[in-house]
GROMACS .gro file of C-alpha atoms in nm:
model
  336
    1MET     CA    1   5.336 -10.263  -4.890
    2LYS     CA    2   5.369 -10.130  -4.499
    3SER     CA    3   4.993 -10.072  -4.523
    4LYS     CA    4   4.906 -10.427  -4.713
    5ALA     CA    5   5.091 -10.559  -4.420
    6VAL     CA    6   4.940 -10.347  -4.114
    7ASP     CA    7   4.543 -10.456  -4.282
    8ILE     CA    8   4.662 -10.875  -4.298
    9LYS     CA    9   4.766 -10.811  -3.928
   10GLN     CA   10   4.447 -10.634  -3.846
   11LYS     CA   11   4.266 -10.925  -3.983
   12ILE     CA   12   4.423 -11.180  -3.831
   13THR     CA   13   4.415 -11.009  -3.470
   14ILE     CA   14   4.018 -10.963  -3.555
   15LEU     CA   15   3.994 -11.322  -3.637
   16LEU     CA   16   4.186 -11.460  -3.324
   17LEU     CA   17   3.998 -11.214  -3.124
   18VAL     CA   18   3.643 -11.399  -3.245
   19LEU     CA   19   3.727 -11.702  -3.180
   20ALA     CA   20   3.851 -11.602  -2.809
   21VAL     CA   21   3.606 -11.413  -2.760
   22THR     CA   22   3.332 -11.656  -2.848
   23TYR     CA   23   3.499 -11.936  -2.648
   24SER     CA   24   3.514 -11.657  -2.338
   25ASN     CA   25   3.161 -11.554  -2.347
   26ALA     CA   26   3.068 -11.930  -2.367
   27GLN     CA   27   3.277 -12.008  -2.050
   28ASN     CA   28   3.257 -11.670  -1.851
   29SER     CA   29   2.865 -11.580  -1.848
   30GLU     CA   30   2.780 -11.621  -1.438
   31GLU     CA   31   3.143 -11.347  -1.389
   32ASN     CA   32   2.995 -11.122  -1.668
   33ALA     CA   33   2.662 -11.125  -1.437
   34VAL     CA   34   2.884 -11.108  -1.110
   35THR     CA   35   3.075 -10.777  -1.253
   36LYS     CA   36   2.782 -10.550  -1.351
   37GLU     CA   37   2.819 -10.387  -1.055
   38ASN     CA   38   3.117 -10.175  -0.822
   39PRO     CA   39   3.146 -10.095  -0.467
   40SER     CA   40   3.030  -9.748  -0.589
   41TYR     CA   41   2.829  -9.760  -0.905
   42SER     CA   42   2.541 -10.035  -1.004
   43VAL     CA   43   2.366 -10.012  -1.338
   44ASN     CA   44   1.956 -10.109  -1.351
   45TRP     CA   45   1.778 -10.221  -1.644
   46VAL     CA   46   1.476  -9.999  -1.706
   47PHE     CA   47   1.314 -10.109  -2.005
   48ARG     CA   48   1.370 -10.150  -2.396
   49PHE     CA   49   1.199 -10.037  -2.722
   50PRO     CA   50   1.023 -10.190  -2.889
   51SER     CA   51   0.884 -10.387  -2.612
   52GLU     CA   52   0.950 -10.799  -2.629
   53LYS     CA   53   0.595 -10.825  -2.797
   54HIS     CA   54   0.650 -10.587  -3.086
   55GLN     CA   55   0.971 -10.747  -3.162
   56LYS     CA   56   0.881 -11.057  -3.243
   57LYS     CA   57   0.591 -10.954  -3.413
   58GLY     CA   58   0.842 -10.751  -3.632
   59TRP     CA   59   1.095 -11.002  -3.681
   60LEU     CA   60   0.837 -11.231  -3.816
   61THR     CA   61   0.722 -11.043  -4.060
   62ARG     CA   62   1.040 -10.970  -4.178
   63PHE     CA   63   1.063 -11.332  -4.197
   64LEU     CA   64   0.772 -11.435  -4.347
   65PHE     CA   65   0.761 -11.099  -4.628
   66GLY     CA   66   1.155 -11.039  -4.670
   67LYS     CA   67   1.114 -10.664  -4.672
   68LYS     CA   68   1.235 -10.402  -4.451
   69ASN     CA   69   0.962 -10.211  -4.293
   70THR     CA   70   1.039  -9.876  -4.264
   71PHE     CA   71   0.826  -9.801  -4.011
   72GLN     CA   72   0.976 -10.043  -3.847
   73ILE     CA   73   1.275 -10.059  -3.641
   74THR     CA   74   1.543 -10.304  -3.777
   75LYS     CA   75   1.905 -10.234  -3.717
   76PRO     CA   76   1.909  -9.920  -3.476
   77VAL     CA   77   2.294  -9.769  -3.450
   78SER     CA   78   2.274  -9.427  -3.297
   79ILE     CA   79   2.082  -9.298  -3.017
   80ILE     CA   80   2.037  -8.940  -2.874
   81ALA     CA   81   1.793  -8.892  -2.563
   82LEU     CA   82   1.649  -8.574  -2.430
   83ASP     CA   83   1.500  -8.798  -2.140
   84SER     CA   84   1.378  -9.145  -2.126
   85SER     CA   85   1.006  -9.088  -2.243
   86THR     CA   86   1.170  -8.857  -2.551
   87TYR     CA   87   1.424  -8.970  -2.783
   88THR     CA   88   1.581  -9.033  -3.138
   89ILE     CA   89   1.700  -9.344  -3.318
   90LEU     CA   90   1.909  -9.325  -3.626
   91ASP     CA   91   1.841  -9.685  -3.785
   92GLN     CA   92   2.076  -9.825  -4.029
   93GLY     CA   93   1.878 -10.115  -4.115
   94ALA     CA   94   1.588  -9.940  -4.251
   95GLY     CA   95   1.740  -9.623  -4.344
   96VAL     CA   96   1.546  -9.352  -4.135
   97ILE     CA   97   1.596  -9.184  -3.833
   98PHE     CA   98   1.284  -9.239  -3.566
   99SER     CA   99   1.145  -9.003  -3.319
  100ILE     CA  100   1.008  -9.197  -3.012
  101LYS     CA  101   0.798  -8.997  -2.727
  102GLU     CA  102   0.568  -9.207  -2.499
  103SER     CA  103   0.636  -9.501  -2.650
  104LYS     CA  104   0.557  -9.452  -2.977
  105SER     CA  105   0.745  -9.391  -3.301
  106ASP     CA  106   0.750  -9.189  -3.573
  107VAL     CA  107   0.990  -9.140  -3.921
  108LEU     CA  108   1.091  -8.801  -3.958
  109LYS     CA  109   0.875  -8.633  -4.199
  110ALA     CA  110   1.227  -8.525  -4.363
  111PHE     CA  111   1.317  -8.879  -4.425
  112LYS     CA  112   0.952  -8.963  -4.571
  113ARG     CA  113   1.018  -8.684  -4.779
  114SER     CA  114   1.334  -8.705  -4.915
  115LYS     CA  115   1.400  -8.943  -5.254
  116LEU     CA  116   1.749  -8.993  -5.126
  117GLN     CA  117   1.867  -9.351  -4.986
  118PHE     CA  118   2.031  -9.386  -4.694
  119ASN     CA  119   2.246  -9.706  -4.711
  120SER     CA  120   2.519  -9.615  -4.439
  121LEU     CA  121   2.360  -9.384  -4.142
  122VAL     CA  122   2.605  -9.427  -3.876
  123GLY     CA  123   2.626  -9.117  -3.653
  124VAL     CA  124   2.385  -8.836  -3.510
  125CYS     CA  125   2.366  -8.525  -3.279
  126LYS     CA  126   2.173  -8.208  -3.195
  127LEU     CA  127   2.274  -7.856  -3.215
  128PRO     CA  128   2.138  -7.606  -2.984
  129ASN     CA  129   1.837  -7.535  -3.180
  130GLN     CA  130   1.745  -7.850  -3.217
  131GLN     CA  131   1.832  -7.926  -3.557
  132LEU     CA  132   1.988  -8.273  -3.631
  133LEU     CA  133   2.305  -8.356  -3.738
  134PHE     CA  134   2.361  -8.687  -3.913
  135THR     CA  135   2.611  -8.895  -4.130
  136ASP     CA  136   2.628  -9.115  -4.416
  137SER     CA  137   2.940  -9.337  -4.444
  138ARG     CA  138   2.918  -9.429  -4.813
  139LEU     CA  139   2.739  -9.063  -4.905
  140ASN     CA  140   3.034  -8.892  -4.767
  141THR     CA  141   2.810  -8.620  -4.647
  142ILE     CA  142   2.672  -8.520  -4.358
  143TYR     CA  143   2.309  -8.418  -4.361
  144GLU     CA  144   2.149  -8.129  -4.154
  145ILE     CA  145   1.766  -8.183  -4.080
  146THR     CA  146   1.596  -7.805  -3.941
  147LYS     CA  147   1.402  -7.750  -3.639
  148ASN     CA  148   1.037  -7.877  -3.780
  149LYS     CA  149   1.200  -8.192  -3.877
  150LYS     CA  150   1.064  -8.188  -4.257
  151GLN     CA  151   1.383  -8.038  -4.441
  152LEU     CA  152   1.721  -8.225  -4.472
  153SER     CA  153   2.054  -8.038  -4.686
  154VAL     CA  154   2.402  -8.084  -4.700
  155PHE     CA  155   2.559  -7.947  -4.426
  156ASN     CA  156   2.943  -8.019  -4.575
  157LYS     CA  157   2.881  -7.803  -4.903
  158GLN     CA  158   3.244  -7.679  -4.870
  159ILE     CA  159   3.441  -7.945  -4.751
  160ASN     CA  160   3.491  -8.305  -4.869
  161LEU     CA  161   3.487  -8.575  -4.670
  162GLN     CA  162   3.628  -8.957  -4.630
  163GLN     CA  163   3.397  -9.187  -4.460
  164PRO     CA  164   3.210  -8.934  -4.208
  165THR     CA  165   3.088  -9.185  -3.899
  166GLY     CA  166   3.089  -9.031  -3.555
  167ILE     CA  167   2.962  -8.707  -3.493
  168ALA     CA  168   2.941  -8.483  -3.214
  169TYR     CA  169   2.853  -8.123  -3.098
  170SER     CA  170   3.070  -7.927  -2.889
  171THR     CA  171   2.886  -7.682  -2.646
  172THR     CA  172   3.182  -7.557  -2.516
  173THR     CA  173   3.370  -7.419  -2.872
  174ASN     CA  174   3.027  -7.423  -3.058
  175GLU     CA  175   3.189  -7.684  -3.333
  176VAL     CA  176   3.069  -7.969  -3.479
  177TRP     CA  177   3.324  -8.282  -3.481
  178VAL     CA  178   3.365  -8.587  -3.699
  179VAL     CA  179   3.492  -8.841  -3.758
  180GLU     CA  180   3.612  -8.958  -4.092
  181THR     CA  181   3.728  -9.322  -4.098
  182LYS     CA  182   3.846  -9.361  -4.392
  183ALA     CA  183   4.100  -9.083  -4.354
  184HIS     CA  184   4.162  -9.203  -4.006
  185ARG     CA  185   4.139  -8.864  -3.881
  186ILE     CA  186   3.885  -8.546  -3.685
  187SER     CA  187   3.769  -8.286  -3.888
  188VAL     CA  188   3.640  -7.996  -3.659
  189LEU     CA  189   3.379  -7.734  -3.824
  190THR     CA  190   3.223  -7.452  -3.785
  191ARG     CA  191   2.841  -7.430  -3.732
  192ASP     CA  192   2.816  -7.341  -4.073
  193GLY     CA  193   3.008  -7.661  -4.165
  194LYS     CA  194   3.291  -7.456  -4.270
  195LEU     CA  195   3.672  -7.652  -4.171
  196VAL     CA  196   3.844  -7.531  -3.904
  197LYS     CA  197   4.135  -7.789  -3.848
  198THR     CA  198   4.174  -8.149  -3.820
  199ILE     CA  199   4.318  -8.399  -3.616
  200GLY     CA  200   4.534  -8.696  -3.666
  201LYS     CA  201   4.644  -8.938  -3.966
  202ARG     CA  202   4.704  -9.269  -3.983
  203GLY     CA  203   4.936  -9.440  -3.718
  204ILE     CA  204   4.984  -9.561  -3.355
  205ALA     CA  205   5.085  -9.299  -3.174
  206LYS     CA  206   4.902  -9.039  -2.967
  207GLY     CA  207   4.681  -8.852  -3.161
  208GLU     CA  208   4.714  -9.076  -3.478
  209PHE     CA  209   4.423  -9.304  -3.531
  210ASN     CA  210   4.352  -9.649  -3.735
  211TYR     CA  211   3.937  -9.674  -3.862
  212PRO     CA  212   3.862  -9.431  -3.553
  213THR     CA  213   3.472  -9.470  -3.570
  214ALA     CA  214   3.273  -9.284  -3.247
  215ILE     CA  215   3.328  -8.981  -3.088
  216TRP     CA  216   3.148  -8.818  -2.766
  217ILE     CA  217   3.201  -8.469  -2.664
  218ASP     CA  218   3.112  -8.388  -2.248
  219LYS     CA  219   2.978  -8.051  -2.111
  220ARG     CA  220   3.371  -7.977  -2.054
  221GLY     CA  221   3.489  -8.021  -2.353
  222ASN     CA  222   3.715  -8.340  -2.356
  223VAL     CA  223   3.663  -8.539  -2.630
  224TYR     CA  224   3.648  -8.907  -2.623
  225VAL     CA  225   3.705  -9.105  -2.973
  226VAL     CA  226   3.726  -9.451  -3.010
  227ASP     CA  227   4.042  -9.563  -3.230
  228ALA     CA  228   3.861  -9.886  -3.329
  229MET     CA  229   4.136 -10.079  -3.464
  230ASN     CA  230   4.393  -9.968  -3.247
  231PHE     CA  231   4.193 -10.128  -3.002
  232ARG     CA  232   4.158  -9.796  -2.791
  233ILE     CA  233   4.009  -9.477  -2.687
  234GLN     CA  234   4.202  -9.130  -2.731
  235ILE     CA  235   4.073  -8.864  -2.541
  236PHE     CA  236   4.124  -8.495  -2.653
  237ASN     CA  237   4.086  -8.124  -2.496
  238LEU     CA  238   3.886  -7.895  -2.658
  239LYS     CA  239   4.199  -7.736  -2.850
  240GLY     CA  240   4.221  -8.086  -3.007
  241GLU     CA  241   4.542  -8.174  -2.804
  242VAL     CA  242   4.568  -8.527  -2.651
  243ILE     CA  243   4.507  -8.567  -2.274
  244SER     CA  244   4.522  -8.941  -2.228
  245VAL     CA  245   4.506  -9.315  -2.459
  246PHE     CA  246   4.392  -9.609  -2.295
  247GLY     CA  247   4.344  -9.948  -2.440
  248GLU     CA  248   4.446 -10.267  -2.603
  249ALA     CA  249   4.305 -10.567  -2.766
  250GLY     CA  250   4.266 -10.871  -2.586
  251ASN     CA  251   3.934 -11.107  -2.455
  252ALA     CA  252   3.941 -11.069  -2.120
  253THR     CA  253   3.789 -10.781  -1.868
  254GLY     CA  254   3.919 -10.462  -1.965
  255TYR     CA  255   4.028 -10.518  -2.308
  256PHE     CA  256   3.861 -10.440  -2.628
  257ALA     CA  257   3.788 -10.657  -2.947
  258ARG     CA  258   3.517 -10.453  -3.133
  259PRO     CA  259   3.472 -10.175  -2.987
  260LYS     CA  260   3.159  -9.940  -3.080
  261GLY     CA  261   2.969  -9.648  -2.910
  262ILE     CA  262   3.112  -9.450  -2.670
  263ALA     CA  263   2.983  -9.180  -2.375
  264THR     CA  264   3.047  -9.059  -2.034
  265ASP     CA  265   2.820  -9.027  -1.719
  266SER     CA  266   2.809  -8.722  -1.477
  267HIS     CA  267   3.054  -8.857  -1.261
  268HIS     CA  268   3.320  -8.837  -1.598
  269ASN     CA  269   3.330  -9.261  -1.620
  270ILE     CA  270   3.347  -9.368  -1.973
  271TYR     CA  271   3.124  -9.624  -2.121
  272ILE     CA  272   3.227  -9.850  -2.465
  273THR     CA  273   3.016 -10.121  -2.614
  274ASP     CA  274   3.184 -10.388  -2.753
  275ALA     CA  275   2.985 -10.596  -3.047
  276LEU     CA  276   3.198 -10.873  -2.987
  277TYR     CA  277   3.197 -10.886  -2.616
  278HIS     CA  278   2.779 -10.787  -2.653
  279THR     CA  279   2.854 -10.604  -2.312
  280VAL     CA  280   2.924 -10.232  -2.236
  281GLN     CA  281   3.264 -10.194  -1.993
  282VAL     CA  282   3.293  -9.932  -1.831
  283PHE     CA  283   3.628  -9.694  -1.694
  284ASP     CA  284   3.723  -9.386  -1.520
  285PHE     CA  285   3.844  -9.112  -1.683
  286SER     CA  286   4.218  -9.255  -1.658
  287GLY     CA  287   4.092  -9.520  -1.786
  288ASN     CA  288   4.115  -9.791  -1.523
  289PHE     CA  289   3.853 -10.078  -1.542
  290LEU     CA  290   3.556 -10.004  -1.331
  291TYR     CA  291   3.258 -10.260  -1.393
  292LYS     CA  292   3.040 -10.417  -1.726
  293PHE     CA  293   2.670 -10.507  -1.732
  294GLY     CA  294   2.513 -10.692  -2.042
  295THR     CA  295   2.606 -11.045  -2.145
  296GLN     CA  296   2.502 -11.230  -2.521
  297GLY     CA  297   2.105 -11.269  -2.539
  298ARG     CA  298   1.799 -11.147  -2.651
  299GLY     CA  299   1.652 -11.084  -2.303
  300ASN     CA  300   1.647 -10.766  -2.087
  301GLY     CA  301   1.962 -10.643  -2.021
  302GLU     CA  302   2.132 -10.916  -2.274
  303PHE     CA  303   2.296 -10.793  -2.585
  304TRP     CA  304   2.385 -10.877  -2.931
  305MET     CA  305   2.636 -10.648  -3.098
  306PRO     CA  306   2.544 -10.342  -2.926
  307SER     CA  307   2.670 -10.032  -3.110
  308GLY     CA  308   2.594  -9.698  -3.032
  309ILE     CA  309   2.507  -9.580  -2.662
  310TYR     CA  310   2.404  -9.212  -2.521
  311ILE     CA  311   2.352  -9.130  -2.166
  312ASP     CA  312   2.194  -8.835  -2.080
  313GLU     CA  313   2.134  -8.567  -1.787
  314LYS     CA  314   2.006  -8.766  -1.530
  315ASP     CA  315   2.232  -9.066  -1.577
  316TYR     CA  316   1.943  -9.327  -1.793
  317ILE     CA  317   2.165  -9.533  -2.049
  318TYR     CA  318   2.056  -9.562  -2.387
  319VAL     CA  319   2.233  -9.862  -2.589
  320ALA     CA  320   2.145  -9.951  -2.935
  321ASP     CA  321   2.093 -10.304  -2.946
  322SER     CA  322   2.196 -10.332  -3.323
  323TYR     CA  323   2.111 -10.724  -3.367
  324ASN     CA  324   1.814 -10.757  -3.127
  325ALA     CA  325   1.673 -10.432  -3.323
  326SER     CA  326   1.572 -10.226  -3.036
  327ILE     CA  327   1.693  -9.949  -2.781
  328GLN     CA  328   1.760 -10.083  -2.436
  329VAL     CA  329   1.816  -9.817  -2.121
  330PHE     CA  330   1.935  -9.837  -1.807
  331LYS     CA  331   1.947  -9.656  -1.489
  332LEU     CA  332   2.336  -9.552  -1.299
  333ASN     CA  333   2.288  -9.542  -0.931
  334THR     CA  334   2.512  -9.442  -0.724
  335ASN     CA  335   2.612  -9.650  -0.383
  336GLU     CA  336   2.803  -9.389  -0.236
   0.00000   0.00000   0.00000
């Protein structure tokens, strides 16, 4: 009974947030434009992929023929990048992973050869040997793709997972951390897919979760988790101990409505995409709000329900602009 009451309360909270955020977006578009910078940092739009021209062509094709082309980006949800010319896109709409190099895209050969239907791709990460791991939340499986990108296999053969979503690799501990959204916990695996430990259970206390989703691990070994239905971010050390917790539900700057992706830059600032705000909010390591960028729309620097986010070593910021069917790339600049 308690669980049902919690779920009803969450639905009411989400409904109120949707109404509040819709009103807020309509009233505060000018404010959004102003707060994209702060005295120390600024974010500049660089480019989008595919270009606006190719986007319109893709939308027209789907409208006329009513079909999803697996070679056309339709709903990108996650991204990892080597640099601004070489990156990998996980596309939930097309059910495939795209490899992008020098503005040319191709579906990984492993997907072309596979007979499986991936209807709920969510997270992707790269291992040191260039192999990829990705999750499908409906298949309850982590898949591994070989270095040559031609073959895939089940990574979690020895354990059962409950709706795996976000996934990240720790270069500090050589472990794979995966979010089990349905189980309200994090599972930590060895490089061979063996279970090391689990972290968390359903609840509102520190170290507990309520439908967690995205995860990010920085070079120091700190682990950042989007505790989605608790409307907060939890940060753990490499041992799985809670370092800090920040965030709450609301319709104002610094609050969360529908937090999705998470990443950190070289200054240890934390970037969170919010699908209902159609923006990216940036916080310092202590959880203090710094600035935000992006407003609702289809133009450059505008988002429509963004989800995944990735930041490379040169502080290029890649945002999976899901319902605009594109990746938008920004560059962080310091004004110090």
